[in-house]
Coordinates of C-alpha atoms and ligand atoms in Angstrom, one line a residue:
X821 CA 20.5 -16.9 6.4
X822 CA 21.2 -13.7 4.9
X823 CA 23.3 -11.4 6.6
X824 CA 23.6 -7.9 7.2
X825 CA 26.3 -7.7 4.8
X826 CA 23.9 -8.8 2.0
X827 CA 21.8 -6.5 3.0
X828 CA 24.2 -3.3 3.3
X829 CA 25.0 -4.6 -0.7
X830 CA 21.2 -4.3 -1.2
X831 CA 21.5 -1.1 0.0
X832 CA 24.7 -0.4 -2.3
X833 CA 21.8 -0.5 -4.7
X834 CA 20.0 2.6 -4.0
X835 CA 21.8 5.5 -4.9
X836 CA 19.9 8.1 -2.2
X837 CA 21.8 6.5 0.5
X838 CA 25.5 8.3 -0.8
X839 CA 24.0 11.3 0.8
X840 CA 21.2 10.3 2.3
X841 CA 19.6 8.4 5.5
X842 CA 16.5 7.6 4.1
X843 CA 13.5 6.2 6.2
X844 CA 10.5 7.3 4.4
X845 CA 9.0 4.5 2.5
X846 CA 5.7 5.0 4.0
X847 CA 5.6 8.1 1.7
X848 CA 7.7 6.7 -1.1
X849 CA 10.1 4.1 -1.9
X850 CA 13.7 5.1 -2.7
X851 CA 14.6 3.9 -5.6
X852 CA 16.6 1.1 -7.3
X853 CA 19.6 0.8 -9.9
X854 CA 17.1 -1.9 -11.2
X855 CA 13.7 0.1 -10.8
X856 CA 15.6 3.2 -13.1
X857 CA 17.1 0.6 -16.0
X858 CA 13.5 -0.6 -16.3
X859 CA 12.8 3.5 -16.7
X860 CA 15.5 3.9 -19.3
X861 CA 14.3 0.9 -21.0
X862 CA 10.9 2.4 -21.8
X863 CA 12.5 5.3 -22.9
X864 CA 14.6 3.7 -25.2
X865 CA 11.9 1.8 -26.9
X866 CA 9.9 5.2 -27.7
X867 CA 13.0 6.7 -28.8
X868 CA 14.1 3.6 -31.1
X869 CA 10.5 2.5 -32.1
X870 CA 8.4 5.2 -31.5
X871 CA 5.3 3.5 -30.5
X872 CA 6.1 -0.3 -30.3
X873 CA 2.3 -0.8 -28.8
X874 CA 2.5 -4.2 -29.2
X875 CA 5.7 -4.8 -27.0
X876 CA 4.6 -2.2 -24.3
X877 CA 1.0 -4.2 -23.8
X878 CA 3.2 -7.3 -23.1
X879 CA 4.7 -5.5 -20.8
X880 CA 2.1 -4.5 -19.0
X881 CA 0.6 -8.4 -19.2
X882 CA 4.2 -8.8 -17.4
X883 CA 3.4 -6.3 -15.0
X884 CA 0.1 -8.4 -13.8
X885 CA 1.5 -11.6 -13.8
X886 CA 4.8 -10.4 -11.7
X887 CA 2.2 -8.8 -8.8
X888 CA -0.4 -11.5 -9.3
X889 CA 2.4 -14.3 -8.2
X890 CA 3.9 -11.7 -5.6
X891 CA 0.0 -12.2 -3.9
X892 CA -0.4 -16.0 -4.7
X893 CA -3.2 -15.0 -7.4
X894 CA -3.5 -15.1 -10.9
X895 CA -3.4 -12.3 -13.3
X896 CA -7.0 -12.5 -14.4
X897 CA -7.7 -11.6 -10.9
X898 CA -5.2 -8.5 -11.3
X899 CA -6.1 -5.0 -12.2
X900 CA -3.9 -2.4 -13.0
X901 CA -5.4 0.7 -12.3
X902 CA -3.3 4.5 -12.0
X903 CA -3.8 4.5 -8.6
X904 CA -5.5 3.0 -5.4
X905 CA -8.2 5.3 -5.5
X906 CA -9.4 4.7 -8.8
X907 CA -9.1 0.8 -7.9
X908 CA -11.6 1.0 -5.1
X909 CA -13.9 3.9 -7.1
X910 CA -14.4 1.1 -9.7
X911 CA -15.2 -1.6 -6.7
X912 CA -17.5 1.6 -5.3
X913 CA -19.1 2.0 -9.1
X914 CA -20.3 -1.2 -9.2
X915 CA -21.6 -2.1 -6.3
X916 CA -25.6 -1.9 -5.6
X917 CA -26.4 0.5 -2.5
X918 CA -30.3 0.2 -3.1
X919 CA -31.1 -3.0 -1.1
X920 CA -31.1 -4.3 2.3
X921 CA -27.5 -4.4 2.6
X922 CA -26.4 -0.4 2.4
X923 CA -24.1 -0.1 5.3
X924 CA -20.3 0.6 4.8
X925 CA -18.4 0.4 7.6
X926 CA -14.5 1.5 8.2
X927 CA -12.1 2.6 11.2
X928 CA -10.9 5.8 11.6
X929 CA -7.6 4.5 10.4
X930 CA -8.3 4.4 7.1
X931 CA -6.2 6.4 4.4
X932 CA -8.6 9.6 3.9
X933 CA -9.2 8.7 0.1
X934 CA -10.8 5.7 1.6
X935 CA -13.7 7.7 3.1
X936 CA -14.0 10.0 0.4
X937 CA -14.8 7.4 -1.9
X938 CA -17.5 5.7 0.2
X939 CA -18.7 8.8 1.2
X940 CA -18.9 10.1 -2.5
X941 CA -21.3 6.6 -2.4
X942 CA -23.9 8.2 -0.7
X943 CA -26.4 9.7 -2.9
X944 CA -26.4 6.4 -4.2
X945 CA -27.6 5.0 -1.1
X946 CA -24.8 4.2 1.0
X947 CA -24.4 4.7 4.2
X948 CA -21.0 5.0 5.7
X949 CA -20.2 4.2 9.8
X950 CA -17.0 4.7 11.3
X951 CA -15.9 2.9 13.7
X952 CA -13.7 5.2 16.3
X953 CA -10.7 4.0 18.3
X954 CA -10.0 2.8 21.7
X955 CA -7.2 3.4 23.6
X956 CA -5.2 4.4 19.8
X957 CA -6.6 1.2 18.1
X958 CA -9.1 -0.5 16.6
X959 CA -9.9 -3.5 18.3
X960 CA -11.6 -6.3 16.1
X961 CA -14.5 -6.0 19.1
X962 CA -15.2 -2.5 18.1
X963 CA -15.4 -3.4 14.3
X964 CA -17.9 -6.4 15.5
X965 CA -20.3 -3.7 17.1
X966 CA -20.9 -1.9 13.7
X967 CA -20.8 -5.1 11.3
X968 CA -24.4 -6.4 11.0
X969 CA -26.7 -7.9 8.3
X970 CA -26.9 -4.7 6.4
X971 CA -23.0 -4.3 6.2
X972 CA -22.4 -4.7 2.3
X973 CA -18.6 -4.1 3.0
X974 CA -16.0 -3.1 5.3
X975 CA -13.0 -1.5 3.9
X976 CA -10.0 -2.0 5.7
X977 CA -6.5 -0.9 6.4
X978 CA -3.6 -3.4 6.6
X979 CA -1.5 -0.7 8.5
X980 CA -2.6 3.1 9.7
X981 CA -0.7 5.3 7.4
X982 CA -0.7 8.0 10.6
X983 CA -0.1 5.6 13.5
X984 CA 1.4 2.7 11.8
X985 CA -0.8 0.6 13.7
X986 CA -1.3 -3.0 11.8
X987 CA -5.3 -4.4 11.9
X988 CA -6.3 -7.7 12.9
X989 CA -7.2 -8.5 9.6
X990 CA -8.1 -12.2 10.3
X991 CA -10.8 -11.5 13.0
X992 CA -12.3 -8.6 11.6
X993 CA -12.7 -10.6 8.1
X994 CA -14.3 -13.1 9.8
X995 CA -16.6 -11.3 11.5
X996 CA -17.4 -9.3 7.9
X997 CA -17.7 -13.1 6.2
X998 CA -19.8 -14.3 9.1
X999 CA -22.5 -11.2 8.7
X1000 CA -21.9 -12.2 4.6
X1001 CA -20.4 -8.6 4.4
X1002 CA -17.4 -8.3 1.7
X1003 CA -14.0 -6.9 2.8
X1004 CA -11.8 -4.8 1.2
X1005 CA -8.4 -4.7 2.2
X1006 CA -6.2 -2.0 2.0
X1007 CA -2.5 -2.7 2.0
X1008 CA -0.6 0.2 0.8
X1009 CA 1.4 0.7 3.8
X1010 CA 2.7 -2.9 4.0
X1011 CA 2.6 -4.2 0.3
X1012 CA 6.1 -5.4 0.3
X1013 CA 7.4 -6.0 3.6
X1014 CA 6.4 -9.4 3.8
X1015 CA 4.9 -12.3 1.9
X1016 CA 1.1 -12.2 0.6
X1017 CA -0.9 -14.9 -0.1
X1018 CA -4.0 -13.3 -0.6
X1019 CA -6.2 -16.2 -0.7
X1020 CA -5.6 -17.0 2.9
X1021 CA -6.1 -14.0 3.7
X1022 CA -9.8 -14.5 2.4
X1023 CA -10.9 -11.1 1.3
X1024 CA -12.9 -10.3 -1.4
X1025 CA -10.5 -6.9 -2.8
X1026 CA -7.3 -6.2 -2.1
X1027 CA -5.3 -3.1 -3.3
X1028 CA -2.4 -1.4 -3.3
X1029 CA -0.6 1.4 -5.3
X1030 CA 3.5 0.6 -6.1
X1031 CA 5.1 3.9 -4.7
X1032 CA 5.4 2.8 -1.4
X1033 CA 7.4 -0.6 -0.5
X1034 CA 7.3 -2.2 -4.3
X1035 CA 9.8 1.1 -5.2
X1036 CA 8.2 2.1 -8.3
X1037 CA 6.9 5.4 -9.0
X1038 CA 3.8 6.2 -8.8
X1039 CA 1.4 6.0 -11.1
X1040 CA 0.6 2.3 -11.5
X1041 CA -1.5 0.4 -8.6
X1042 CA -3.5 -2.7 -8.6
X1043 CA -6.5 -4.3 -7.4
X1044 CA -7.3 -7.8 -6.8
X1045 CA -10.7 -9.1 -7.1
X1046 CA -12.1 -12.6 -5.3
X1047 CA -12.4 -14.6 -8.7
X1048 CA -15.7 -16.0 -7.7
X1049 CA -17.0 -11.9 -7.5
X1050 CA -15.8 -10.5 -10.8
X1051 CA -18.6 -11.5 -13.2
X1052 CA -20.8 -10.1 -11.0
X1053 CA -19.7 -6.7 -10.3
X1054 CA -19.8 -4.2 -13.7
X1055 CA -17.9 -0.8 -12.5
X1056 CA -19.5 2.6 -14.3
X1057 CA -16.5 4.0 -14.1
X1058 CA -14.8 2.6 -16.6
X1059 CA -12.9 2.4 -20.6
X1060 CA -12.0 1.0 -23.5
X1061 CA -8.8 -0.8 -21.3
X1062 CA -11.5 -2.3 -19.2
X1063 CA -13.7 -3.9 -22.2
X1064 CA -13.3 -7.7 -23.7
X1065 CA -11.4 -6.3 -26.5
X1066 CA -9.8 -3.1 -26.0
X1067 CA -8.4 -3.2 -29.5
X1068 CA -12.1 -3.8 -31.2
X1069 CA -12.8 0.1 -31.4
X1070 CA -16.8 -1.1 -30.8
X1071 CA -17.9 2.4 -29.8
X1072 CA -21.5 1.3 -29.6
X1073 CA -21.2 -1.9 -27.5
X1074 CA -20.3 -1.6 -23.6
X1075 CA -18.6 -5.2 -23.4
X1076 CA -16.9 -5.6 -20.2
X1077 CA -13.7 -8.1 -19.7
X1078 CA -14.9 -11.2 -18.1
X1079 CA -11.1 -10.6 -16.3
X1080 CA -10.2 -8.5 -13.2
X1081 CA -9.2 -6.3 -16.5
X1082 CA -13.1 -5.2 -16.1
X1083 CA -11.8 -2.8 -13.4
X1084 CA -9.5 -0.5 -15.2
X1085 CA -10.7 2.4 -17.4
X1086 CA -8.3 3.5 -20.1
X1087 CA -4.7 3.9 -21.7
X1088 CA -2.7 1.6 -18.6
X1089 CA 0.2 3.6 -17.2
X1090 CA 3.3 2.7 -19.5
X1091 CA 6.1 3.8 -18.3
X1092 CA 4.9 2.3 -14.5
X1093 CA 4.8 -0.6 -15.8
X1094 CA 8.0 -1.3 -16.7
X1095 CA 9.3 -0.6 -13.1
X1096 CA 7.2 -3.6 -11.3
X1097 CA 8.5 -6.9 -12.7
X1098 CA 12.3 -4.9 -12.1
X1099 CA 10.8 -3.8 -8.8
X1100 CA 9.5 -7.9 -7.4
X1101 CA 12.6 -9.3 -8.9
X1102 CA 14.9 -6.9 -6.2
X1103 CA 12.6 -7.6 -3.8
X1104 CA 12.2 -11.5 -4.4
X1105 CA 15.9 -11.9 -4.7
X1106 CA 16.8 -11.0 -1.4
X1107 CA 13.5 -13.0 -0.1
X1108 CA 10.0 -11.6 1.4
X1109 CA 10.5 -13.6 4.3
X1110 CA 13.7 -12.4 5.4
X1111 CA 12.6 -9.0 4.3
X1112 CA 10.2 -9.1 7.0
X1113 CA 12.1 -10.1 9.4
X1114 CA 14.8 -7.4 8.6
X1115 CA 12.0 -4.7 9.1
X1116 CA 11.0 -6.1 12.6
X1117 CA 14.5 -5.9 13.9
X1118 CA 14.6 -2.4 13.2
X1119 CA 11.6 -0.7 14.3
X1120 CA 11.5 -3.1 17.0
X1121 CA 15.2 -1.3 17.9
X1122 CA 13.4 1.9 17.2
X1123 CA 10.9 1.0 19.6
X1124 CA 13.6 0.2 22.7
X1125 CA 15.3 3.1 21.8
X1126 CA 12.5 5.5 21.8
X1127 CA 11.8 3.4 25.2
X1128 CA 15.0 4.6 26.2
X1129 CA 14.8 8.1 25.8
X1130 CA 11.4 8.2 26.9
X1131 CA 9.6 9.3 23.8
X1132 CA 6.0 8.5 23.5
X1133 CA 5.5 6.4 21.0
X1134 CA 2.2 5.8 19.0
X1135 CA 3.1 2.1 17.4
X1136 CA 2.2 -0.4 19.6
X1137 CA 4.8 -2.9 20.0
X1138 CA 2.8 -5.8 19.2
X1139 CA 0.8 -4.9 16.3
X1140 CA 2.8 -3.0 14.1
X1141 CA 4.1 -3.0 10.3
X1142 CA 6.9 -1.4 8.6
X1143 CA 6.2 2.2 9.7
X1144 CA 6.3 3.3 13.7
X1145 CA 5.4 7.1 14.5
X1146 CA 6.6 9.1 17.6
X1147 CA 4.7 11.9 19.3
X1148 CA 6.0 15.0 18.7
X1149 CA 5.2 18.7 20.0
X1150 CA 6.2 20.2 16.7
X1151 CA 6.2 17.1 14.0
X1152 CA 7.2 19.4 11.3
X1153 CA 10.2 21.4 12.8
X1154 CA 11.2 17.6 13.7
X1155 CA 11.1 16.7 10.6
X1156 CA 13.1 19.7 9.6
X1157 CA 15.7 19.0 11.8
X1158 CA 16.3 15.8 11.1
X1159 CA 17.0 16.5 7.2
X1160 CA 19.6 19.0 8.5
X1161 CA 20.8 15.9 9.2
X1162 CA 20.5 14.3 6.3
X1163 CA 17.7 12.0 7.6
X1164 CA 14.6 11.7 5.7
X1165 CA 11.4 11.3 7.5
X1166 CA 7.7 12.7 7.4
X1167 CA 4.9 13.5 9.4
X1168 CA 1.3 13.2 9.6
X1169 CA -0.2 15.4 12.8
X1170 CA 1.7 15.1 15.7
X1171 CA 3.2 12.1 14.6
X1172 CA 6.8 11.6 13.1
X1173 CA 6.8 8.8 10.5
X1174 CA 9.5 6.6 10.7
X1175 CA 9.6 3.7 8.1
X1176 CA 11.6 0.7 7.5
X1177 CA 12.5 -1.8 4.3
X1178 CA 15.3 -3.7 3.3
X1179 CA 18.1 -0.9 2.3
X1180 CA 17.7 0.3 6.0
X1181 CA 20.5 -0.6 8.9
X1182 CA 20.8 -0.5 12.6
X1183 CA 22.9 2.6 12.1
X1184 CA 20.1 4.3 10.5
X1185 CA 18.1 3.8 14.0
X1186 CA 20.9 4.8 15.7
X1187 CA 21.3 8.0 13.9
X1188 CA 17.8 8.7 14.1
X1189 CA 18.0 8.1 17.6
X1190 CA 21.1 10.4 18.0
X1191 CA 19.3 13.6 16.5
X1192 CA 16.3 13.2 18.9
X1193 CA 18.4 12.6 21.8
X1194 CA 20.1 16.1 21.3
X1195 CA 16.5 17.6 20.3
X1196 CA 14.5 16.2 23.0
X1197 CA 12.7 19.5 23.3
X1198 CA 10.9 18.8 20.1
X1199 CA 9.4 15.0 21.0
X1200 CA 6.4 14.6 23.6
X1201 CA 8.3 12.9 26.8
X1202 CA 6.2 9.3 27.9
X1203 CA 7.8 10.0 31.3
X1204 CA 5.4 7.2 33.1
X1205 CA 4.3 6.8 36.5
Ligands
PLP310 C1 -3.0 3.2 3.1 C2 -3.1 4.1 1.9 N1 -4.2 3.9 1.0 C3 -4.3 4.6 -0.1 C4 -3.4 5.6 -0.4 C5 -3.6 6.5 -1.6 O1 -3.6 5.8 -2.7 P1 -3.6 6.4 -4.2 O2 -3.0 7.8 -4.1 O3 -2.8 5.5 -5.0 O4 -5.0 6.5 -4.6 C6 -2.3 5.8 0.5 C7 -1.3 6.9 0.1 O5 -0.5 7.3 0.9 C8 -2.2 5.0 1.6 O6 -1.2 5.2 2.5

């Protein structure tokens, strides 16, 4: 078992924490001795070889095949795109919204770009229904009323970036697969926190940008495609990256990658790329497993304590990530306060964003908790009865 002393030495490895109680990965990871050597090295190499191509494509080849074993994939399944968005708009480009099957359907949950781009899908025929919380979640029943046998896909959230609450991924891909409706899943606020294996999770996309709980910049993001689906898709928005051979300078032949690579547009984000293999090998040294478990302890002690003080709380305690939100009356003046503190947070609405990976402690909750306790003025009281 690793112990919290192993992780407190994790910790030892993020330099924000000298001044810093940092708890908000949901917005951006903090970052890593590791994660800034692997910075410095790309510098070096421009500096020293001024444009060693050659080395910084196998790089980015080692960037793939680091995130494509992190998911239980391989890397011709992997694309590396600039950012989530551009990952799903290539999905979005190449998918046919002009016969029977037009309907896209997604929960209120889902991170705004995630709209935006199915929306922007209209004109080509699409037709986009959301589905609209019960109770402050989306139960897989509510998804089941709006997936039928014109549902061509249903994007999908792994956790609520606002609410932090976690999806029932398994039943609601079934009930996609059953209607033969393909699912994409969304996993930006989790990607990291736990293991993936991303076949069993039997979707048909999965993506996820880096910035979050991978601690890299952002900038570099990726999207997994169901092997068996990427012949068949051909994205319009796309590059010379995204052709068989980039480096044949065919201007007059469109000639798509039979690879995942088919999904990315043009030069790949350099300098990103060095960060992820340095990035997974933090992560997978202390263990995804035990990372996981880590993060439960601590918004689970976030939970009681919030309990405690009688704080409403909009995570629910059983179906929850890495991220658990508190209701305030004035989200932003909380968040204020607490970086008088030294305690950085965010919000989204009413809701302050609290978020948990492995450099965090019990003492972080507890300080947390302290500030609110003494600024109980600011949260909305859950005073019961
Ligand atoms: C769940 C989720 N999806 C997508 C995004 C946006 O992705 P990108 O900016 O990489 O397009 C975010 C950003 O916060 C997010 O939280």
């Amino acid at each position: 078992m690793r112990t919290s002393s192993e992780f407190e030495s994790v910790r030892n490895r993020f330099p924000v924490f000298k001044n810093k109680i940092y708890l908000n990965s949901c917005s951006q990871g903090a970052l890593s001795d590791a994660v800034e050597a692997s910075l410095l090295a790309h510098i070096r190499s421009w500096h020293e070889d001024g444009s060693p191509w050659d080395r910084w494509v196998e790089q980015y080849e080692a960037a793939r095949a680091s995130f494509a074993r992190f998911i239980g994939a391989q890397p011709d399944e992997v694309a590396i795109v600039s950012c989530a968005s551009v990952g799903i708009s290539a999905v979005g480009s190449a998918l046919n919204f002009g016969g029977r099957r037009r309907k896209v359907v997604m929960g209120e949950f889902e991170f705004p770009t995630m709209g935006q781009i199915w929306l922007a899908q209209q004109p080509r025929g699409a037709e986009i229904q959301f589905v609209v919380p019960e109770h402050g979640q989306i139960p897989a029943s509510a998804y089941g009323k709006a997936i039928d046998e014109q549902t061509l896909i249903v994007p999908l959230t792994h956790v609520c970036f606002m609410n932090g609450v976690r999806s029932d991924v398994v039943a609601i891909t079934k009930l996609a697969r059953d209607r033969g409706a393909l699912v994409m899943l969304d996993d930006y606020q989790d990607c990291g926190t736990r293991p993936i294996d991303v076949k069993a999770l039997d979707v048909d996309f999965y993506v996820s940008g880096a910035l979050k709980y991978l601690l890299c910049p952002s900038g570099v993001a990726f999207l997994w495609v169901r092997p068996e689906l990427i012949r068949s898709l051909t994205p319009t928005i796309t590059g010379w990256f995204g052709q068989q051979n980039p480096f044949a300078f065919d201007v007059k032949h469109f000639d798509p990658a039979v690879t995942a690579r088919r999904f990315e547009s043009g030069s790949p984000p350099l300098p990103h790329v060095f960060t992820v293999p340095a990035a997974l090998e933090l992560l997978g040294s202390v263990g995804f497993d035990r990372i996981a478990g880590h993060v439960a302890t601590l918004a689970q002690a976030l939970l009681v304590g919030a309990r405690e003080l009688k704080i409403k709380i909009k995570t629910p305690a059983d179906t929850r990530g890495p991220l658990v939100v508190l209701q305030m009356k004035d989200s932003e003046a909380a968040v204020k306060k607490l970086a008088s503190h030294n305690i950085v947070v965010s919000s989204r609405m009413d809701g302050l964003r609290i978020s948990f990976h492995l450099y965090n402690t019990l003492d972080d909750v507890r300080a947390l908790l302290e500030v609110l306790q003494k600024n109980i003025n600011l949260t909305v009281r859950d005073l019961g009865g």
